[in-house]
PDB file of C-alpha atoms in Angstrom:
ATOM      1  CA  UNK R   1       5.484 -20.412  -0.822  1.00 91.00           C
ATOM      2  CA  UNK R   2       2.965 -22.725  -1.302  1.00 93.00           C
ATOM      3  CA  UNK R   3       0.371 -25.355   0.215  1.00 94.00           C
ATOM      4  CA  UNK R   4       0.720 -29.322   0.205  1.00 94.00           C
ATOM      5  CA  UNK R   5      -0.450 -32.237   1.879  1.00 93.00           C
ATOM      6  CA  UNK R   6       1.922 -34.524   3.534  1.00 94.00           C
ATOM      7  CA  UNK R   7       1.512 -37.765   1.809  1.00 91.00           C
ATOM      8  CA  UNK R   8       4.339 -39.807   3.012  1.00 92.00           C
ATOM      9  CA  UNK R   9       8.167 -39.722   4.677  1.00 93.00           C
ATOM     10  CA  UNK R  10      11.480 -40.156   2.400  1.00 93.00           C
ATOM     11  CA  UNK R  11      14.003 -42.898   5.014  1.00 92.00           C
ATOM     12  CA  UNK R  12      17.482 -42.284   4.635  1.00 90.00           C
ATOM     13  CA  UNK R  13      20.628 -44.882   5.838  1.00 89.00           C
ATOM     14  CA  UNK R  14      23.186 -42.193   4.473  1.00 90.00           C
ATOM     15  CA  UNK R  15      23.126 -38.838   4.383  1.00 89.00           C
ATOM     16  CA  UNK R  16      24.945 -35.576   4.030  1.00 88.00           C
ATOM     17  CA  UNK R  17      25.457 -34.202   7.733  1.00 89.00           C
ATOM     18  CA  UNK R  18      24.210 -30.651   6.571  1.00 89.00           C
ATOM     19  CA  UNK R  19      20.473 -32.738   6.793  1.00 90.00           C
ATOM     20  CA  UNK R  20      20.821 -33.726  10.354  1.00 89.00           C
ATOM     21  CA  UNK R  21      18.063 -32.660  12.363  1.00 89.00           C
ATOM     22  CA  UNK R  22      15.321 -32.789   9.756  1.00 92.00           C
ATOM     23  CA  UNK R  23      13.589 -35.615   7.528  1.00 94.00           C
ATOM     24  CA  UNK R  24      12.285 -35.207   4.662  1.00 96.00           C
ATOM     25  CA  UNK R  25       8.316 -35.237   3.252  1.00 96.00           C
ATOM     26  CA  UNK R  26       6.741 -36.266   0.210  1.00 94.00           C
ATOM     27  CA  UNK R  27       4.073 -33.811  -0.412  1.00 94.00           C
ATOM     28  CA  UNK R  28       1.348 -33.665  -2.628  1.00 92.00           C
ATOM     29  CA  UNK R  29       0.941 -29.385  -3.721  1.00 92.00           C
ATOM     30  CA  UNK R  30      -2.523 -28.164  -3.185  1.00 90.00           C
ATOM     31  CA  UNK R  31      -4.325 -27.321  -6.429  1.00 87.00           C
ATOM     32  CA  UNK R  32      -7.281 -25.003  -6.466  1.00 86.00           C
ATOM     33  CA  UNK R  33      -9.549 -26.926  -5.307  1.00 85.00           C
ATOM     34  CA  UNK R  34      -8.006 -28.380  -1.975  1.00 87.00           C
ATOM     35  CA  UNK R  35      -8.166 -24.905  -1.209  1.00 87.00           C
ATOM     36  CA  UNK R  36     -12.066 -24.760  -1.597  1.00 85.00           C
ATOM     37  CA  UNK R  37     -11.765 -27.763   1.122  1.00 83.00           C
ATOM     38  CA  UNK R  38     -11.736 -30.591  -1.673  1.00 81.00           C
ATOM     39  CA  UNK R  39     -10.159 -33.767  -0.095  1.00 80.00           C
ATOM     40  CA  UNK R  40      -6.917 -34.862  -0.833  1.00 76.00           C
ATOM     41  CA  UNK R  41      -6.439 -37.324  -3.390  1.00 72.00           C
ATOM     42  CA  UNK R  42      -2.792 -39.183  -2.918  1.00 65.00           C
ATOM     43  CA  UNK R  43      -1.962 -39.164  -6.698  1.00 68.00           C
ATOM     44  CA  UNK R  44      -3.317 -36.686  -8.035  1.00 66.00           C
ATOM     45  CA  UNK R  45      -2.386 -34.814 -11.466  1.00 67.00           C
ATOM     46  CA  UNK R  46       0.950 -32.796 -11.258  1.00 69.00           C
ATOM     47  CA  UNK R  47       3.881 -34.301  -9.631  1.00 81.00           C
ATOM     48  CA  UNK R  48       4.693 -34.568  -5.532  1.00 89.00           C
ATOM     49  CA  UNK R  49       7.790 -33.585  -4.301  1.00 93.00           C
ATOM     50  CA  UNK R  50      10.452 -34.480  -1.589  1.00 95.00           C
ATOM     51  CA  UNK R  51      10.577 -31.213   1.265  1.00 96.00           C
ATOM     52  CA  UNK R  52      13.064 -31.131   3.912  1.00 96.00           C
ATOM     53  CA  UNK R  53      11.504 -30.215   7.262  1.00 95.00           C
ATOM     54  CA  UNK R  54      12.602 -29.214  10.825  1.00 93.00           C
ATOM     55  CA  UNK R  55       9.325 -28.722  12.461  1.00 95.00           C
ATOM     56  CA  UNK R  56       8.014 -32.208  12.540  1.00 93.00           C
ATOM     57  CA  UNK R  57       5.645 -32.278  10.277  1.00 94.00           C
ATOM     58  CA  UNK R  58       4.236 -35.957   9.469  1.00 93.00           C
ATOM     59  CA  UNK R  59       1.611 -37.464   7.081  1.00 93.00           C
ATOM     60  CA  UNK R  60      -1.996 -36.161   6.784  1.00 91.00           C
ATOM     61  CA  UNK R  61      -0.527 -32.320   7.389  1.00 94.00           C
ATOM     62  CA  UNK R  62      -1.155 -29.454   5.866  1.00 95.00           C
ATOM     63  CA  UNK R  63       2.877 -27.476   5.209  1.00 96.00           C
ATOM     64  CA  UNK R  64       3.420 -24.671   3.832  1.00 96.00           C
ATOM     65  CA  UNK R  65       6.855 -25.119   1.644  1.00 96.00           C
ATOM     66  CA  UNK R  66       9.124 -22.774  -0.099  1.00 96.00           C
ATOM     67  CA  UNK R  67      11.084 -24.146  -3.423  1.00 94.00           C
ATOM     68  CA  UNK R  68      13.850 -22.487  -5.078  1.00 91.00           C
ATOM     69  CA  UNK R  69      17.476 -20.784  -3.496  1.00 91.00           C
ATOM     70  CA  UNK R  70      15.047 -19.556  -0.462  1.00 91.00           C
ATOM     71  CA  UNK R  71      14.723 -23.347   0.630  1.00 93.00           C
ATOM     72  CA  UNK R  72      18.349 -23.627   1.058  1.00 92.00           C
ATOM     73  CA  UNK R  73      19.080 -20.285   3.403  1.00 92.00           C
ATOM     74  CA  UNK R  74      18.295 -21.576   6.484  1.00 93.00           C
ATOM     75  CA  UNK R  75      21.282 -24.098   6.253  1.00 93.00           C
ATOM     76  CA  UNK R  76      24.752 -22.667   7.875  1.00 91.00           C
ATOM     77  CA  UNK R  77      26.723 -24.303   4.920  1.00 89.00           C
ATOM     78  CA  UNK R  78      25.486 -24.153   1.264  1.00 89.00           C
ATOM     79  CA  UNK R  79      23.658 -27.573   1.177  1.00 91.00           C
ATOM     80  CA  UNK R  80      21.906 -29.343  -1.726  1.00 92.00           C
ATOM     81  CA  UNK R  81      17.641 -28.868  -0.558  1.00 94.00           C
ATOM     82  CA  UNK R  82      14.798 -27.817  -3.365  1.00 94.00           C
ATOM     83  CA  UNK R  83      12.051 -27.727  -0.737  1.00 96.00           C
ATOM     84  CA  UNK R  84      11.655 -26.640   2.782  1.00 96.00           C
ATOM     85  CA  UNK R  85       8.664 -26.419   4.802  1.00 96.00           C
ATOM     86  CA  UNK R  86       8.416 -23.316   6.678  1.00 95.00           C
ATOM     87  CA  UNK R  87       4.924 -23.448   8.287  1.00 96.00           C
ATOM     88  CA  UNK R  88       2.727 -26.208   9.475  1.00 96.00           C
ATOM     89  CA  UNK R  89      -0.772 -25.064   8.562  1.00 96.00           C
ATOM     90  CA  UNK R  90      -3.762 -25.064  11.768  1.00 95.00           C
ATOM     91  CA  UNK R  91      -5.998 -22.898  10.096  1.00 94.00           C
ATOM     92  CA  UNK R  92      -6.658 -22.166   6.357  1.00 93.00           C
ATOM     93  CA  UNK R  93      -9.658 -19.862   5.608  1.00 94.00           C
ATOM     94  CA  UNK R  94     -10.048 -19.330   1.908  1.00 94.00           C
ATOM     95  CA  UNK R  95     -13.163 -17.333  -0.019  1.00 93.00           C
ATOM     96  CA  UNK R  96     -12.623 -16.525  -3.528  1.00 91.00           C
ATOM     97  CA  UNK R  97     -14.996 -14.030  -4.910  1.00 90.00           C
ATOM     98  CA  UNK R  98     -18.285 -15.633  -6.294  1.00 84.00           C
ATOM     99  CA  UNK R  99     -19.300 -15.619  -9.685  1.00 68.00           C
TER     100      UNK R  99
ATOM    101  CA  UNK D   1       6.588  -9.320  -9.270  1.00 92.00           C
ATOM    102  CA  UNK D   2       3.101 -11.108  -9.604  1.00 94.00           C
ATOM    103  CA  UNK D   3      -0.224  -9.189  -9.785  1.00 95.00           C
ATOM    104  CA  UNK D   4      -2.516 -11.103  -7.478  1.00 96.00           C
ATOM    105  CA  UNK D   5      -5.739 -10.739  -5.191  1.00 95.00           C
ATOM    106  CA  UNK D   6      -5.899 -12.023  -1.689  1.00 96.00           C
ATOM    107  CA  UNK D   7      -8.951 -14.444  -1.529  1.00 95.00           C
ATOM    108  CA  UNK D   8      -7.978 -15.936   2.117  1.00 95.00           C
ATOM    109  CA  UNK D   9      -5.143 -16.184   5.152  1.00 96.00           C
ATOM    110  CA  UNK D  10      -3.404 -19.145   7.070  1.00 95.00           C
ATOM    111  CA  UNK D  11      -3.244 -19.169  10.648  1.00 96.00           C
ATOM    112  CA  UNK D  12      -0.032 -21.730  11.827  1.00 95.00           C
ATOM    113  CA  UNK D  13       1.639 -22.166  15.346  1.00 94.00           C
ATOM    114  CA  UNK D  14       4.697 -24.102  14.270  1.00 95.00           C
ATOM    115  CA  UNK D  15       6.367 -22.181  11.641  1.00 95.00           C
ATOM    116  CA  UNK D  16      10.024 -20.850  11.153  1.00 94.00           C
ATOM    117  CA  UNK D  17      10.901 -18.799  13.513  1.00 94.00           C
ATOM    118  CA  UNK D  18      11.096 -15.785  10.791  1.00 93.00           C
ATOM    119  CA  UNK D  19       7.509 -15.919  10.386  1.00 92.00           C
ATOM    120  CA  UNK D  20       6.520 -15.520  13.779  1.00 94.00           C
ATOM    121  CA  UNK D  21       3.688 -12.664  13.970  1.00 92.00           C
ATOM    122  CA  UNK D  22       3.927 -12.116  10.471  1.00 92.00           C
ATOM    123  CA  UNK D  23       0.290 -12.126   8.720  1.00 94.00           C
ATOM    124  CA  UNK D  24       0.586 -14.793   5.555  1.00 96.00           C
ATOM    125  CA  UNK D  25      -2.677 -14.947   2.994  1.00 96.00           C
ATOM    126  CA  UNK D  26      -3.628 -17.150   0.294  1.00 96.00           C
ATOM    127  CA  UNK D  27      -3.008 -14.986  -3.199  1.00 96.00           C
ATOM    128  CA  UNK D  28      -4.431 -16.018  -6.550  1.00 96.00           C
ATOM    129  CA  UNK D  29      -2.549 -15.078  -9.246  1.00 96.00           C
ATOM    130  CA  UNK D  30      -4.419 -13.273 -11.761  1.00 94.00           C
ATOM    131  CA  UNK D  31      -4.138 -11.669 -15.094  1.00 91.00           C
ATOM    132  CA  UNK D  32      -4.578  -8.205 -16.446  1.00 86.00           C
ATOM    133  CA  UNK D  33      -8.224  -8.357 -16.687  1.00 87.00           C
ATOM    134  CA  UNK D  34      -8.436 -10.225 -12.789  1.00 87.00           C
ATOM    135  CA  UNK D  35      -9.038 -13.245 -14.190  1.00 90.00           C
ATOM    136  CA  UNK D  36      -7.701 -16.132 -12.006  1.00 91.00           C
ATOM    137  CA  UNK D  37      -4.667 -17.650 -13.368  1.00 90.00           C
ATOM    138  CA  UNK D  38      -2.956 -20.987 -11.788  1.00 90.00           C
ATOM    139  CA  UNK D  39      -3.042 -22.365  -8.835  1.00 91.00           C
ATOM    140  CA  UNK D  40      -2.655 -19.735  -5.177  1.00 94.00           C
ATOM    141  CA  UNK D  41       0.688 -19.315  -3.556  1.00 95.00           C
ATOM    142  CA  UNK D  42       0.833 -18.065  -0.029  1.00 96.00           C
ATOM    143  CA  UNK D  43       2.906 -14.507   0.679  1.00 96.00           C
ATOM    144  CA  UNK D  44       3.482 -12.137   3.899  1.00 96.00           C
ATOM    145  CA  UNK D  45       1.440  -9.287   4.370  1.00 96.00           C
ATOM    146  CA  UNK D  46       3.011  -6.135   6.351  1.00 95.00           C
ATOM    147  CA  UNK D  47       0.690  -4.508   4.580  1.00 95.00           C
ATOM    148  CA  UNK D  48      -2.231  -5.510   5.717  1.00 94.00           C
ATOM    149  CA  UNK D  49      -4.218  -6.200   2.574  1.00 94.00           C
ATOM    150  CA  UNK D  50      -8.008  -6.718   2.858  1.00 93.00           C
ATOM    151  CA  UNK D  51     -10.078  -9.596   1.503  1.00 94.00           C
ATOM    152  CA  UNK D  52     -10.204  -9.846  -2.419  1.00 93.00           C
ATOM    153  CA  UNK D  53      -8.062  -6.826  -3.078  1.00 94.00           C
ATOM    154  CA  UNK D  54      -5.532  -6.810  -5.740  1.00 94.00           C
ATOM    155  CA  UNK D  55      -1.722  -6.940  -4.854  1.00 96.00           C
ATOM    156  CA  UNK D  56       1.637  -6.949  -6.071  1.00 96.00           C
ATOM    157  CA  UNK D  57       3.614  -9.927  -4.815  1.00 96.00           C
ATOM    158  CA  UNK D  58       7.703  -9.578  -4.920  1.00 95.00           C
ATOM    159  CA  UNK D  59       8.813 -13.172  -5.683  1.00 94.00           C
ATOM    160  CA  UNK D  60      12.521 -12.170  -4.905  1.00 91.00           C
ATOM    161  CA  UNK D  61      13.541 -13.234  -1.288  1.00 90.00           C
ATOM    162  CA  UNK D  62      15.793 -10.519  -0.317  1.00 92.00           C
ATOM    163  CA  UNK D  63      13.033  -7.860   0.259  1.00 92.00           C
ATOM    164  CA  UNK D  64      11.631 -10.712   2.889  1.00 93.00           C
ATOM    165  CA  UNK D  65      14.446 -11.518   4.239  1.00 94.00           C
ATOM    166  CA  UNK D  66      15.115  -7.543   4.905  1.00 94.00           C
ATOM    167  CA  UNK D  67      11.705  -7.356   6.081  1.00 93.00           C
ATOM    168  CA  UNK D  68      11.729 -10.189   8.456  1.00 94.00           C
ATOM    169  CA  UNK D  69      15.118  -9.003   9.984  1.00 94.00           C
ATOM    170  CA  UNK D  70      16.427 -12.727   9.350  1.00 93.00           C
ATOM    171  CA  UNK D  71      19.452 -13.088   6.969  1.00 93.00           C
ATOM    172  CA  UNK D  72      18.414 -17.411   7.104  1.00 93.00           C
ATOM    173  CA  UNK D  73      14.648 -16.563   6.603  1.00 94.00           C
ATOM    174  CA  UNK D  74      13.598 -19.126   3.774  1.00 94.00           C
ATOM    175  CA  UNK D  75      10.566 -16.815   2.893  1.00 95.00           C
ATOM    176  CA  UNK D  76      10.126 -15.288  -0.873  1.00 94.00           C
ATOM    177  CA  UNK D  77       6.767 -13.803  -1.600  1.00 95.00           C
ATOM    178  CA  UNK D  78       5.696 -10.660   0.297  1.00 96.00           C
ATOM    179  CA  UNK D  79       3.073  -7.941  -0.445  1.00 96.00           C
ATOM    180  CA  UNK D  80       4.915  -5.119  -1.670  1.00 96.00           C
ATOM    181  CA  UNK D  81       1.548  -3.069  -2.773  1.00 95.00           C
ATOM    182  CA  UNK D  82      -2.239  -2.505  -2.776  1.00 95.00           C
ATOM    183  CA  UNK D  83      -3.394  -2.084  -6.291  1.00 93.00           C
ATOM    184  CA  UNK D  84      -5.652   1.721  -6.335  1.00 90.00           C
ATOM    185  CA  UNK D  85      -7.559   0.114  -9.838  1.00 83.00           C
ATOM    186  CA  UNK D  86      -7.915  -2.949 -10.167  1.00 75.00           C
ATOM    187  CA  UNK D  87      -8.061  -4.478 -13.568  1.00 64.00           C
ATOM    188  CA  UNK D  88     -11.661  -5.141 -14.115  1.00 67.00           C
ATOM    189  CA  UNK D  89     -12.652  -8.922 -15.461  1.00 61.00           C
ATOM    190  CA  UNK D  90     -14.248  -8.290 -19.258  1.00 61.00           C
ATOM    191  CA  UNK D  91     -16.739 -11.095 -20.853  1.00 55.00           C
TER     192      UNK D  91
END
């Protein structure tokens, strides 16, 4: 699992029913140093991705998303999803050791 | 498995029902020597690892799914151990 910002919403006119009840997300993954509170910045280096989500998660949130054939178990029917955001984030405390 | 040491924890309301009450912290991957390697991932913690300990992280979902009791859990990382030694950072 990991962190991301919610940087925007993917629209669909068509769409396989397996996806009904969710949108999807484009989300930018934290790197380090969003976790050391650094503000987002919308294009930053490494690529965003598109996350499917139930919980109703919209831009300027922080998700936590899983990738890989974990995203797609929560669907009844095999179904086609990379991403899916399992947490919406309230509270993130984060102290690496100093050096 | 990943060899990692907990430098934080999430707190989150709205979350998939699998993860309700389950403790989730921030891990930082590290190397053999603890040096930080790449960016953190999140994992559960039954465990109940303390602040900057090392742990090994199970990347495979099917020990969280177990764990959670949730067959549709989309969970994969979860604190399978506390490291005794850590590896010690050299230079």
């Amino acid at each position: 699992m990991r962190l991301g910002h919610v940087i925007g919403r993917v629209t669909l006119s068509k769409q396989d029913p397996a996806y009904k009840g969710g949108r999807f997300l484009l989300v930018q993954p934290f790197a380090q140093a969003q976790f050391a509170g650094a503000p987002m910045t919308p294009l930053a280096p490494g690529s965003s991705l598109v996350v499917y989500d139930n919980l109703g998660a919209g831009p300027g949130h922080v998700i936590g998303f899983t990738e890989g054939a974990e995203a797609a178990m929560p669907f009844h029917q095999p179904t086609p999803v990379d991403a899916f955001n399992a947490a919406l984030v309230d509270q993130l405390f984060y102290n690496p050791p100093s050096r | 498995m990943i060899l990692a040491r907990v430098d934080g924890v999430i707190v989150s309301t709205v979350c998939h029902p699998s993860m309700v009450g389950c403790r989730t912290v921030i891990c930082q991957p590290v190397d053999e020597a603890g040096r930080a390697e790449g960016a953190p991932i999140l994992a559960l913690d039954p465990l109940s690892a303390g602040q900057h300990q090392q742990v090994l992280i199970s990347t495979d979902g099917s020990k969280t799914r177990e764990h959670v009791g949730d067959p549709m859990s989309p969970l994969r990382n979860i604190i399978l151990a506390i490291v005794d030694e850590p590896a010690k950072e050299t230079a």
